PDB file of N, CA, C and O in Angstrom:
ATOM      1  N   ASP A   1     -15.636   7.890   4.266  1.00 70.00           N
ATOM      2  CA  ASP A   1     -16.434   6.679   4.118  1.00 70.00           C
ATOM      3  C   ASP A   1     -15.977   5.645   5.153  1.00 70.00           C
ATOM      4  O   ASP A   1     -14.794   5.414   5.337  1.00 70.00           O
ATOM      5  N   ARG A   2     -16.941   5.045   5.802  1.00 85.00           N
ATOM      6  CA  ARG A   2     -16.637   4.098   6.882  1.00 85.00           C
ATOM      7  C   ARG A   2     -15.877   2.877   6.405  1.00 85.00           C
ATOM      8  O   ARG A   2     -14.985   2.386   7.098  1.00 85.00           O
ATOM      9  N   ALA A   3     -16.217   2.370   5.231  1.00 84.00           N
ATOM     10  CA  ALA A   3     -15.542   1.173   4.717  1.00 84.00           C
ATOM     11  C   ALA A   3     -14.056   1.447   4.491  1.00 84.00           C
ATOM     12  O   ALA A   3     -13.198   0.619   4.824  1.00 84.00           O
ATOM     13  N   PHE A   4     -13.752   2.616   3.918  1.00 85.00           N
ATOM     14  CA  PHE A   4     -12.348   2.962   3.695  1.00 85.00           C
ATOM     15  C   PHE A   4     -11.627   3.140   5.024  1.00 85.00           C
ATOM     16  O   PHE A   4     -10.469   2.743   5.166  1.00 85.00           O
ATOM     17  N   GLY A   5     -12.306   3.727   5.996  1.00 85.00           N
ATOM     18  CA  GLY A   5     -11.710   3.905   7.314  1.00 85.00           C
ATOM     19  C   GLY A   5     -11.392   2.582   7.983  1.00 85.00           C
ATOM     20  O   GLY A   5     -10.327   2.416   8.584  1.00 85.00           O
ATOM     21  N   ARG A   6     -12.316   1.637   7.863  1.00 92.00           N
ATOM     22  CA  ARG A   6     -12.083   0.300   8.434  1.00 92.00           C
ATOM     23  C   ARG A   6     -10.939  -0.393   7.712  1.00 92.00           C
ATOM     24  O   ARG A   6     -10.111  -1.058   8.338  1.00 92.00           O
ATOM     25  N   ALA A   7     -10.891  -0.249   6.394  1.00 92.00           N
ATOM     26  CA  ALA A   7      -9.805  -0.861   5.614  1.00 92.00           C
ATOM     27  C   ALA A   7      -8.464  -0.256   6.006  1.00 92.00           C
ATOM     28  O   ALA A   7      -7.477  -0.974   6.197  1.00 92.00           O
ATOM     29  N   GLU A   8      -8.440   1.059   6.149  1.00 92.00           N
ATOM     30  CA  GLU A   8      -7.205   1.737   6.545  1.00 92.00           C
ATOM     31  C   GLU A   8      -6.730   1.231   7.908  1.00 92.00           C
ATOM     32  O   GLU A   8      -5.546   0.907   8.089  1.00 92.00           O
ATOM     33  N   ASP A   9      -7.651   1.138   8.867  1.00 94.00           N
ATOM     34  CA  ASP A   9      -7.298   0.658  10.210  1.00 94.00           C
ATOM     35  C   ASP A   9      -6.778  -0.775  10.176  1.00 94.00           C
ATOM     36  O   ASP A   9      -5.770  -1.095  10.800  1.00 94.00           O
ATOM     37  N   ALA A  10      -7.461  -1.629   9.442  1.00 96.00           N
ATOM     38  CA  ALA A  10      -7.064  -3.039   9.366  1.00 96.00           C
ATOM     39  C   ALA A  10      -5.698  -3.196   8.711  1.00 96.00           C
ATOM     40  O   ALA A  10      -4.868  -4.002   9.164  1.00 96.00           O
ATOM     41  N   LEU A  11      -5.455  -2.431   7.662  1.00 96.00           N
ATOM     42  CA  LEU A  11      -4.167  -2.537   6.966  1.00 96.00           C
ATOM     43  C   LEU A  11      -3.038  -1.956   7.808  1.00 96.00           C
ATOM     44  O   LEU A  11      -1.924  -2.499   7.807  1.00 96.00           O
ATOM     45  N   GLN A  12      -3.308  -0.894   8.532  1.00 96.00           N
ATOM     46  CA  GLN A  12      -2.272  -0.357   9.416  1.00 96.00           C
ATOM     47  C   GLN A  12      -1.932  -1.366  10.501  1.00 96.00           C
ATOM     48  O   GLN A  12      -0.772  -1.546  10.851  1.00 96.00           O
ATOM     49  N   GLN A  13      -2.954  -2.051  11.010  1.00 97.00           N
ATOM     50  CA  GLN A  13      -2.710  -3.116  11.996  1.00 97.00           C
ATOM     51  C   GLN A  13      -1.886  -4.234  11.385  1.00 97.00           C
ATOM     52  O   GLN A  13      -0.982  -4.764  12.021  1.00 97.00           O
ATOM     53  N   ALA A  14      -2.205  -4.605  10.156  1.00 97.00           N
ATOM     54  CA  ALA A  14      -1.458  -5.666   9.473  1.00 97.00           C
ATOM     55  C   ALA A  14       0.002  -5.272   9.307  1.00 97.00           C
ATOM     56  O   ALA A  14       0.904  -6.110   9.480  1.00 97.00           O
ATOM     57  N   ILE A  15       0.248  -4.006   8.987  1.00 97.00           N
ATOM     58  CA  ILE A  15       1.624  -3.531   8.866  1.00 97.00           C
ATOM     59  C   ILE A  15       2.332  -3.637  10.213  1.00 97.00           C
ATOM     60  O   ILE A  15       3.457  -4.147  10.301  1.00 97.00           O
ATOM     61  N   ASP A  16       1.672  -3.190  11.257  1.00 97.00           N
ATOM     62  CA  ASP A  16       2.269  -3.243  12.601  1.00 97.00           C
ATOM     63  C   ASP A  16       2.567  -4.683  13.017  1.00 97.00           C
ATOM     64  O   ASP A  16       3.656  -4.981  13.517  1.00 97.00           O
ATOM     65  N   TYR A  17       1.605  -5.578  12.815  1.00 98.00           N
ATOM     66  CA  TYR A  17       1.805  -6.987  13.180  1.00 98.00           C
ATOM     67  C   TYR A  17       2.928  -7.613  12.360  1.00 98.00           C
ATOM     68  O   TYR A  17       3.738  -8.377  12.883  1.00 98.00           O
ATOM     69  N   SER A  18       2.974  -7.290  11.078  1.00 97.00           N
ATOM     70  CA  SER A  18       4.016  -7.839  10.206  1.00 97.00           C
ATOM     71  C   SER A  18       5.396  -7.388  10.653  1.00 97.00           C
ATOM     72  O   SER A  18       6.342  -8.186  10.669  1.00 97.00           O
ATOM     73  N   ARG A  19       5.503  -6.131  11.012  1.00 97.00           N
ATOM     74  CA  ARG A  19       6.793  -5.616  11.500  1.00 97.00           C
ATOM     75  C   ARG A  19       7.218  -6.341  12.767  1.00 97.00           C
ATOM     76  O   ARG A  19       8.369  -6.748  12.902  1.00 97.00           O
ATOM     77  N   ARG A  20       6.271  -6.473  13.696  1.00 97.00           N
ATOM     78  CA  ARG A  20       6.594  -7.153  14.960  1.00 97.00           C
ATOM     79  C   ARG A  20       6.984  -8.609  14.737  1.00 97.00           C
ATOM     80  O   ARG A  20       7.831  -9.135  15.444  1.00 97.00           O
ATOM     81  N   ALA A  21       6.357  -9.233  13.748  1.00 98.00           N
ATOM     82  CA  ALA A  21       6.647 -10.640  13.458  1.00 98.00           C
ATOM     83  C   ALA A  21       7.887 -10.801  12.580  1.00 98.00           C
ATOM     84  O   ALA A  21       8.351 -11.919  12.373  1.00 98.00           O
ATOM     85  N   GLY A  22       8.388  -9.697  12.059  1.00 97.00           N
ATOM     86  CA  GLY A  22       9.557  -9.777  11.192  1.00 97.00           C
ATOM     87  C   GLY A  22       9.241 -10.273   9.795  1.00 97.00           C
ATOM     88  O   GLY A  22      10.115 -10.781   9.096  1.00 97.00           O
ATOM     89  N   SER A  23       8.003 -10.129   9.371  1.00 97.00           N
ATOM     90  CA  SER A  23       7.580 -10.600   8.053  1.00 97.00           C
ATOM     91  C   SER A  23       7.573  -9.439   7.061  1.00 97.00           C
ATOM     92  O   SER A  23       6.559  -8.767   6.862  1.00 97.00           O
ATOM     93  N   THR A  24       8.708  -9.225   6.433  1.00 98.00           N
ATOM     94  CA  THR A  24       8.876  -8.117   5.508  1.00 98.00           C
ATOM     95  C   THR A  24       7.933  -8.242   4.311  1.00 98.00           C
ATOM     96  O   THR A  24       7.369  -7.245   3.852  1.00 98.00           O
ATOM     97  N   PHE A  25       7.754  -9.449   3.805  1.00 98.00           N
ATOM     98  CA  PHE A  25       6.879  -9.639   2.651  1.00 98.00           C
ATOM     99  C   PHE A  25       5.442  -9.253   2.975  1.00 98.00           C
ATOM    100  O   PHE A  25       4.783  -8.553   2.205  1.00 98.00           O
ATOM    101  N   GLU A  26       4.946  -9.670   4.126  1.00 98.00           N
ATOM    102  CA  GLU A  26       3.578  -9.331   4.527  1.00 98.00           C
ATOM    103  C   GLU A  26       3.441  -7.832   4.792  1.00 98.00           C
ATOM    104  O   GLU A  26       2.408  -7.238   4.472  1.00 98.00           O
ATOM    105  N   GLU A  27       4.476  -7.227   5.344  1.00 98.00           N
ATOM    106  CA  GLU A  27       4.452  -5.780   5.547  1.00 98.00           C
ATOM    107  C   GLU A  27       4.355  -5.067   4.200  1.00 98.00           C
ATOM    108  O   GLU A  27       3.581  -4.118   4.039  1.00 98.00           O
ATOM    109  N   ALA A  28       5.129  -5.518   3.237  1.00 98.00           N
ATOM    110  CA  ALA A  28       5.098  -4.909   1.902  1.00 98.00           C
ATOM    111  C   ALA A  28       3.727  -5.070   1.253  1.00 98.00           C
ATOM    112  O   ALA A  28       3.205  -4.121   0.653  1.00 98.00           O
ATOM    113  N   LYS A  29       3.136  -6.252   1.379  1.00 98.00           N
ATOM    114  CA  LYS A  29       1.797  -6.472   0.809  1.00 98.00           C
ATOM    115  C   LYS A  29       0.777  -5.534   1.435  1.00 98.00           C
ATOM    116  O   LYS A  29      -0.038  -4.927   0.735  1.00 98.00           O
ATOM    117  N   ALA A  30       0.814  -5.407   2.747  1.00 98.00           N
ATOM    118  CA  ALA A  30      -0.148  -4.537   3.432  1.00 98.00           C
ATOM    119  C   ALA A  30       0.091  -3.070   3.068  1.00 98.00           C
ATOM    120  O   ALA A  30      -0.872  -2.312   2.875  1.00 98.00           O
ATOM    121  N   SER A  31       1.337  -2.665   2.939  1.00 98.00           N
ATOM    122  CA  SER A  31       1.645  -1.284   2.533  1.00 98.00           C
ATOM    123  C   SER A  31       1.143  -1.010   1.123  1.00 98.00           C
ATOM    124  O   SER A  31       0.615   0.073   0.843  1.00 98.00           O
ATOM    125  N   HIS A  32       1.290  -1.995   0.246  1.00 97.00           N
ATOM    126  CA  HIS A  32       0.782  -1.827  -1.123  1.00 97.00           C
ATOM    127  C   HIS A  32      -0.735  -1.665  -1.112  1.00 97.00           C
ATOM    128  O   HIS A  32      -1.286  -0.770  -1.756  1.00 97.00           O
ATOM    129  N   ARG A  33      -1.401  -2.484  -0.352  1.00 96.00           N
ATOM    130  CA  ARG A  33      -2.864  -2.387  -0.270  1.00 96.00           C
ATOM    131  C   ARG A  33      -3.312  -1.080   0.384  1.00 96.00           C
ATOM    132  O   ARG A  33      -4.291  -0.473  -0.047  1.00 96.00           O
ATOM    133  N   LEU A  34      -2.601  -0.657   1.422  1.00 96.00           N
ATOM    134  CA  LEU A  34      -2.940   0.598   2.076  1.00 96.00           C
ATOM    135  C   LEU A  34      -2.758   1.767   1.102  1.00 96.00           C
ATOM    136  O   LEU A  34      -3.563   2.694   1.073  1.00 96.00           O
ATOM    137  N   GLY A  35      -1.741   1.697   0.288  1.00 96.00           N
ATOM    138  CA  GLY A  35      -1.551   2.715  -0.736  1.00 96.00           C
ATOM    139  C   GLY A  35      -2.730   2.792  -1.681  1.00 96.00           C
ATOM    140  O   GLY A  35      -3.161   3.884  -2.080  1.00 96.00           O
ATOM    141  N   ALA A  36      -3.288   1.644  -2.028  1.00 94.00           N
ATOM    142  CA  ALA A  36      -4.459   1.624  -2.912  1.00 94.00           C
ATOM    143  C   ALA A  36      -5.667   2.259  -2.230  1.00 94.00           C
ATOM    144  O   ALA A  36      -6.446   2.972  -2.876  1.00 94.00           O
ATOM    145  N   VAL A  37      -5.823   2.029  -0.936  1.00 94.00           N
ATOM    146  CA  VAL A  37      -6.918   2.663  -0.192  1.00 94.00           C
ATOM    147  C   VAL A  37      -6.747   4.181  -0.243  1.00 94.00           C
ATOM    148  O   VAL A  37      -7.693   4.913  -0.544  1.00 94.00           O
ATOM    149  N   TYR A  38      -5.530   4.642   0.027  1.00 94.00           N
ATOM    150  CA  TYR A  38      -5.288   6.086  -0.011  1.00 94.00           C
ATOM    151  C   TYR A  38      -5.524   6.655  -1.410  1.00 94.00           C
ATOM    152  O   TYR A  38      -6.097   7.735  -1.548  1.00 94.00           O
ATOM    153  N   ALA A  39      -5.084   5.940  -2.427  1.00 93.00           N
ATOM    154  CA  ALA A  39      -5.303   6.410  -3.803  1.00 93.00           C
ATOM    155  C   ALA A  39      -6.793   6.503  -4.094  1.00 93.00           C
ATOM    156  O   ALA A  39      -7.259   7.480  -4.691  1.00 93.00           O
ATOM    157  N   ASP A  40      -7.550   5.503  -3.659  1.00 90.00           N
ATOM    158  CA  ASP A  40      -8.996   5.513  -3.891  1.00 90.00           C
ATOM    159  C   ASP A  40      -9.686   6.639  -3.130  1.00 90.00           C
ATOM    160  O   ASP A  40     -10.736   7.124  -3.557  1.00 90.00           O
ATOM    161  N   LEU A  41      -9.087   7.065  -2.016  1.00 90.00           N
ATOM    162  CA  LEU A  41      -9.627   8.195  -1.256  1.00 90.00           C
ATOM    163  C   LEU A  41      -9.191   9.534  -1.838  1.00 90.00           C
ATOM    164  O   LEU A  41      -9.670  10.585  -1.421  1.00 90.00           O
ATOM    165  N   GLY A  42      -8.259   9.492  -2.784  1.00 90.00           N
ATOM    166  CA  GLY A  42      -7.758  10.720  -3.396  1.00 90.00           C
ATOM    167  C   GLY A  42      -6.563  11.314  -2.680  1.00 90.00           C
ATOM    168  O   GLY A  42      -6.108  12.405  -3.026  1.00 90.00           O
ATOM    169  N   ASP A  43      -6.017  10.618  -1.684  1.00 93.00           N
ATOM    170  CA  ASP A  43      -4.831  11.080  -0.961  1.00 93.00           C
ATOM    171  C   ASP A  43      -3.600  10.505  -1.667  1.00 93.00           C
ATOM    172  O   ASP A  43      -3.017   9.510  -1.239  1.00 93.00           O
ATOM    173  N   LEU A  44      -3.234  11.138  -2.768  1.00 94.00           N
ATOM    174  CA  LEU A  44      -2.177  10.604  -3.624  1.00 94.00           C
ATOM    175  C   LEU A  44      -0.802  10.667  -2.975  1.00 94.00           C
ATOM    176  O   LEU A  44       0.036   9.794  -3.223  1.00 94.00           O
ATOM    177  N   ALA A  45      -0.562  11.654  -2.123  1.00 95.00           N
ATOM    178  CA  ALA A  45       0.727  11.737  -1.431  1.00 95.00           C
ATOM    179  C   ALA A  45       0.903  10.555  -0.474  1.00 95.00           C
ATOM    180  O   ALA A  45       1.980   9.946  -0.417  1.00 95.00           O
ATOM    181  N   ALA A  46      -0.149  10.210   0.258  1.00 96.00           N
ATOM    182  CA  ALA A  46      -0.081   9.063   1.170  1.00 96.00           C
ATOM    183  C   ALA A  46       0.049   7.764   0.388  1.00 96.00           C
ATOM    184  O   ALA A  46       0.787   6.865   0.786  1.00 96.00           O
ATOM    185  N   ALA A  47      -0.661   7.672  -0.739  1.00 96.00           N
ATOM    186  CA  ALA A  47      -0.554   6.482  -1.594  1.00 96.00           C
ATOM    187  C   ALA A  47       0.876   6.323  -2.087  1.00 96.00           C
ATOM    188  O   ALA A  47       1.444   5.226  -2.020  1.00 96.00           O
ATOM    189  N   GLN A  48       1.442   7.394  -2.570  1.00 96.00           N
ATOM    190  CA  GLN A  48       2.814   7.342  -3.079  1.00 96.00           C
ATOM    191  C   GLN A  48       3.787   6.899  -1.987  1.00 96.00           C
ATOM    192  O   GLN A  48       4.657   6.058  -2.225  1.00 96.00           O
ATOM    193  N   SER A  49       3.627   7.436  -0.804  1.00 98.00           N
ATOM    194  CA  SER A  49       4.501   7.081   0.309  1.00 98.00           C
ATOM    195  C   SER A  49       4.419   5.588   0.629  1.00 98.00           C
ATOM    196  O   SER A  49       5.440   4.910   0.789  1.00 98.00           O
ATOM    197  N   GLN A  50       3.195   5.065   0.704  1.00 98.00           N
ATOM    198  CA  GLN A  50       3.014   3.639   0.999  1.00 98.00           C
ATOM    199  C   GLN A  50       3.579   2.769  -0.119  1.00 98.00           C
ATOM    200  O   GLN A  50       4.222   1.749   0.140  1.00 98.00           O
ATOM    201  N   TRP A  51       3.334   3.166  -1.356  1.00 98.00           N
ATOM    202  CA  TRP A  51       3.809   2.363  -2.482  1.00 98.00           C
ATOM    203  C   TRP A  51       5.330   2.394  -2.606  1.00 98.00           C
ATOM    204  O   TRP A  51       5.938   1.380  -2.931  1.00 98.00           O
ATOM    205  N   GLU A  52       5.928   3.538  -2.338  1.00 97.00           N
ATOM    206  CA  GLU A  52       7.393   3.588  -2.373  1.00 97.00           C
ATOM    207  C   GLU A  52       7.985   2.697  -1.286  1.00 97.00           C
ATOM    208  O   GLU A  52       8.979   2.005  -1.513  1.00 97.00           O
ATOM    209  N   HIS A  53       7.352   2.693  -0.122  1.00 97.00           N
ATOM    210  CA  HIS A  53       7.810   1.824   0.961  1.00 97.00           C
ATOM    211  C   HIS A  53       7.647   0.352   0.564  1.00 97.00           C
ATOM    212  O   HIS A  53       8.579  -0.446   0.731  1.00 97.00           O
ATOM    213  N   ALA A  54       6.487   0.011   0.040  1.00 98.00           N
ATOM    214  CA  ALA A  54       6.240  -1.379  -0.383  1.00 98.00           C
ATOM    215  C   ALA A  54       7.230  -1.803  -1.460  1.00 98.00           C
ATOM    216  O   ALA A  54       7.790  -2.907  -1.403  1.00 98.00           O
ATOM    217  N   MET A  55       7.456  -0.938  -2.447  1.00 97.00           N
ATOM    218  CA  MET A  55       8.371  -1.285  -3.528  1.00 97.00           C
ATOM    219  C   MET A  55       9.786  -1.504  -2.993  1.00 97.00           C
ATOM    220  O   MET A  55      10.467  -2.450  -3.393  1.00 97.00           O
ATOM    221  N   SER A  56      10.200  -0.660  -2.067  1.00 97.00           N
ATOM    222  CA  SER A  56      11.520  -0.814  -1.464  1.00 97.00           C
ATOM    223  C   SER A  56      11.653  -2.163  -0.754  1.00 97.00           C
ATOM    224  O   SER A  56      12.662  -2.859  -0.910  1.00 97.00           O
ATOM    225  N   LEU A  57      10.624  -2.526   0.014  1.00 98.00           N
ATOM    226  CA  LEU A  57      10.666  -3.815   0.717  1.00 98.00           C
ATOM    227  C   LEU A  57      10.665  -4.989  -0.256  1.00 98.00           C
ATOM    228  O   LEU A  57      11.435  -5.947  -0.090  1.00 98.00           O
ATOM    229  N   PHE A  58       9.807  -4.932  -1.267  1.00 98.00           N
ATOM    230  CA  PHE A  58       9.759  -6.014  -2.252  1.00 98.00           C
ATOM    231  C   PHE A  58      11.095  -6.155  -2.975  1.00 98.00           C
ATOM    232  O   PHE A  58      11.570  -7.266  -3.211  1.00 98.00           O
ATOM    233  N   ARG A  59      11.696  -5.032  -3.327  1.00 97.00           N
ATOM    234  CA  ARG A  59      13.000  -5.078  -4.011  1.00 97.00           C
ATOM    235  C   ARG A  59      14.074  -5.653  -3.103  1.00 97.00           C
ATOM    236  O   ARG A  59      14.926  -6.420  -3.544  1.00 97.00           O
ATOM    237  N   GLU A  60      14.031  -5.273  -1.837  1.00 97.00           N
ATOM    238  CA  GLU A  60      14.981  -5.804  -0.853  1.00 97.00           C
ATOM    239  C   GLU A  60      14.886  -7.329  -0.794  1.00 97.00           C
ATOM    240  O   GLU A  60      15.889  -8.015  -0.625  1.00 97.00           O
ATOM    241  N   LEU A  61      13.669  -7.841  -0.954  1.00 97.00           N
ATOM    242  CA  LEU A  61      13.429  -9.289  -0.913  1.00 97.00           C
ATOM    243  C   LEU A  61      13.655  -9.959  -2.263  1.00 97.00           C
ATOM    244  O   LEU A  61      13.633 -11.183  -2.355  1.00 97.00           O
ATOM    245  N   GLY A  62      13.808  -9.163  -3.311  1.00 97.00           N
ATOM    246  CA  GLY A  62      13.933  -9.732  -4.649  1.00 97.00           C
ATOM    247  C   GLY A  62      12.607 -10.247  -5.178  1.00 97.00           C
ATOM    248  O   GLY A  62      12.572 -11.119  -6.050  1.00 97.00           O
ATOM    249  N   ALA A  63      11.496  -9.708  -4.663  1.00 97.00           N
ATOM    250  CA  ALA A  63      10.155 -10.170  -5.041  1.00 97.00           C
ATOM    251  C   ALA A  63       9.679  -9.463  -6.309  1.00 97.00           C
ATOM    252  O   ALA A  63       9.833  -8.246  -6.448  1.00 97.00           O
ATOM    253  N   ARG A  64       9.098 -10.240  -7.212  1.00 97.00           N
ATOM    254  CA  ARG A  64       8.579  -9.669  -8.458  1.00 97.00           C
ATOM    255  C   ARG A  64       7.412  -8.725  -8.221  1.00 97.00           C
ATOM    256  O   ARG A  64       7.072  -7.936  -9.093  1.00 97.00           O
ATOM    257  N   ALA A  65       6.812  -8.761  -7.057  1.00 97.00           N
ATOM    258  CA  ALA A  65       5.701  -7.866  -6.736  1.00 97.00           C
ATOM    259  C   ALA A  65       6.128  -6.406  -6.825  1.00 97.00           C
ATOM    260  O   ALA A  65       5.283  -5.523  -6.991  1.00 97.00           O
ATOM    261  N   ALA A  66       7.421  -6.134  -6.753  1.00 97.00           N
ATOM    262  CA  ALA A  66       7.910  -4.758  -6.892  1.00 97.00           C
ATOM    263  C   ALA A  66       7.496  -4.168  -8.237  1.00 97.00           C
ATOM    264  O   ALA A  66       7.217  -2.973  -8.334  1.00 97.00           O
ATOM    265  N   ASP A  67       7.420  -5.001  -9.258  1.00 97.00           N
ATOM    266  CA  ASP A  67       7.019  -4.520 -10.589  1.00 97.00           C
ATOM    267  C   ASP A  67       5.581  -4.017 -10.587  1.00 97.00           C
ATOM    268  O   ASP A  67       5.270  -3.010 -11.223  1.00 97.00           O
ATOM    269  N   LYS A  68       4.688  -4.700  -9.884  1.00 96.00           N
ATOM    270  CA  LYS A  68       3.284  -4.287  -9.789  1.00 96.00           C
ATOM    271  C   LYS A  68       3.178  -2.954  -9.061  1.00 96.00           C
ATOM    272  O   LYS A  68       2.444  -2.057  -9.479  1.00 96.00           O
ATOM    273  N   VAL A  69       3.931  -2.800  -7.984  1.00 97.00           N
ATOM    274  CA  VAL A  69       3.908  -1.557  -7.225  1.00 97.00           C
ATOM    275  C   VAL A  69       4.448  -0.419  -8.090  1.00 97.00           C
ATOM    276  O   VAL A  69       3.878   0.675  -8.120  1.00 97.00           O
ATOM    277  N   GLN A  70       5.521  -0.689  -8.823  1.00 96.00           N
ATOM    278  CA  GLN A  70       6.085   0.330  -9.695  1.00 96.00           C
ATOM    279  C   GLN A  70       5.071   0.766 -10.750  1.00 96.00           C
ATOM    280  O   GLN A  70       4.941   1.949 -11.055  1.00 96.00           O
ATOM    281  N   ALA A  71       4.320  -0.177 -11.288  1.00 95.00           N
ATOM    282  CA  ALA A  71       3.284   0.147 -12.273  1.00 95.00           C
ATOM    283  C   ALA A  71       2.201   1.022 -11.638  1.00 95.00           C
ATOM    284  O   ALA A  71       1.723   1.974 -12.271  1.00 95.00           O
ATOM    285  N   ASP A  72       1.808   0.714 -10.405  1.00 94.00           N
ATOM    286  CA  ASP A  72       0.815   1.541  -9.717  1.00 94.00           C
ATOM    287  C   ASP A  72       1.346   2.957  -9.492  1.00 94.00           C
ATOM    288  O   ASP A  72       0.616   3.930  -9.673  1.00 94.00           O
ATOM    289  N   LEU A  73       2.611   3.069  -9.138  1.00 95.00           N
ATOM    290  CA  LEU A  73       3.203   4.396  -8.954  1.00 95.00           C
ATOM    291  C   LEU A  73       3.167   5.209 -10.248  1.00 95.00           C
ATOM    292  O   LEU A  73       2.882   6.398 -10.227  1.00 95.00           O
ATOM    293  N   LYS A  74       3.432   4.559 -11.360  1.00 94.00           N
ATOM    294  CA  LYS A  74       3.420   5.249 -12.653  1.00 94.00           C
ATOM    295  C   LYS A  74       2.012   5.727 -13.018  1.00 94.00           C
ATOM    296  O   LYS A  74       1.853   6.746 -13.678  1.00 94.00           O
ATOM    297  N   ARG A  75       0.988   4.987 -12.585  1.00 92.00           N
ATOM    298  CA  ARG A  75      -0.401   5.342 -12.887  1.00 92.00           C
ATOM    299  C   ARG A  75      -0.982   6.354 -11.909  1.00 92.00           C
ATOM    300  O   ARG A  75      -2.093   6.840 -12.101  1.00 92.00           O
ATOM    301  N   LEU A  76      -0.258   6.659 -10.871  1.00 90.00           N
ATOM    302  CA  LEU A  76      -0.810   7.451  -9.772  1.00 90.00           C
ATOM    303  C   LEU A  76      -1.360   8.802 -10.228  1.00 90.00           C
ATOM    304  O   LEU A  76      -2.406   9.224  -9.740  1.00 90.00           O
ATOM    305  N   THR A  77      -0.703   9.453 -11.150  1.00 84.00           N
ATOM    306  CA  THR A  77      -1.163  10.781 -11.571  1.00 84.00           C
ATOM    307  C   THR A  77      -2.494  10.724 -12.309  1.00 84.00           C
ATOM    308  O   THR A  77      -3.189  11.738 -12.408  1.00 84.00           O
ATOM    309  N   THR A  78      -2.865   9.554 -12.789  1.00 88.00           N
ATOM    310  CA  THR A  78      -4.152   9.423 -13.500  1.00 88.00           C
ATOM    311  C   THR A  78      -5.147   8.589 -12.720  1.00 88.00           C
ATOM    312  O   THR A  78      -6.176   8.200 -13.251  1.00 88.00           O
ATOM    313  N   TRP A  79      -4.831   8.295 -11.447  1.00 82.00           N
ATOM    314  CA  TRP A  79      -5.691   7.454 -10.613  1.00 82.00           C
ATOM    315  C   TRP A  79      -7.041   8.150 -10.398  1.00 82.00           C
ATOM    316  O   TRP A  79      -7.094   9.327 -10.067  1.00 82.00           O
ATOM    317  N   ALA A  80      -8.110   7.427 -10.552  1.00 77.00           N
ATOM    318  CA  ALA A  80      -9.453   7.977 -10.342  1.00 77.00           C
ATOM    319  C   ALA A  80      -9.989   7.506  -8.994  1.00 77.00           C
ATOM    320  O   ALA A  80     -10.238   6.309  -8.814  1.00 77.00           O
ATOM    321  N   PRO A  81     -10.141   8.410  -8.025  1.00 76.00           N
ATOM    322  CA  PRO A  81     -10.671   8.018  -6.722  1.00 76.00           C
ATOM    323  C   PRO A  81     -12.049   7.385  -6.830  1.00 76.00           C
ATOM    324  O   PRO A  81     -12.827   7.713  -7.725  1.00 76.00           O
ATOM    325  N   HIS A  82     -12.362   6.496  -5.904  1.00 72.00           N
ATOM    326  CA  HIS A  82     -13.643   5.779  -5.905  1.00 72.00           C
ATOM    327  C   HIS A  82     -14.663   6.401  -4.966  1.00 72.00           C
ATOM    328  O   HIS A  82     -15.611   5.745  -4.574  1.00 72.00           O
ATOM    329  N   ARG A  83     -14.509   7.611  -4.602  1.00 58.00           N
ATOM    330  CA  ARG A  83     -15.414   8.235  -3.627  1.00 58.00           C
ATOM    331  C   ARG A  83     -16.705   8.618  -4.238  1.00 58.00           C
ATOM    332  O   ARG A  83     -17.059   8.875  -5.227  1.00 58.00           O
TER     333      ARG A  83
END
């Protein structure tokens, strides 16, 4: 689907820009969102990878957003793709 492809591209760019800018929080947010795109596409392995990365970054920062990512990881096996 073109919309998912555009979202994936935009979020990957956001991750790249965040890394270059040294903004760990923004990188974590974009990784979390990219994981949701992958989950919605049914690519659960890619979703898990992005969410684990996001959770690690959020935890490193002491951000409560890590709890939301952890909840998404727990739901991953029952995630219903939007395709």
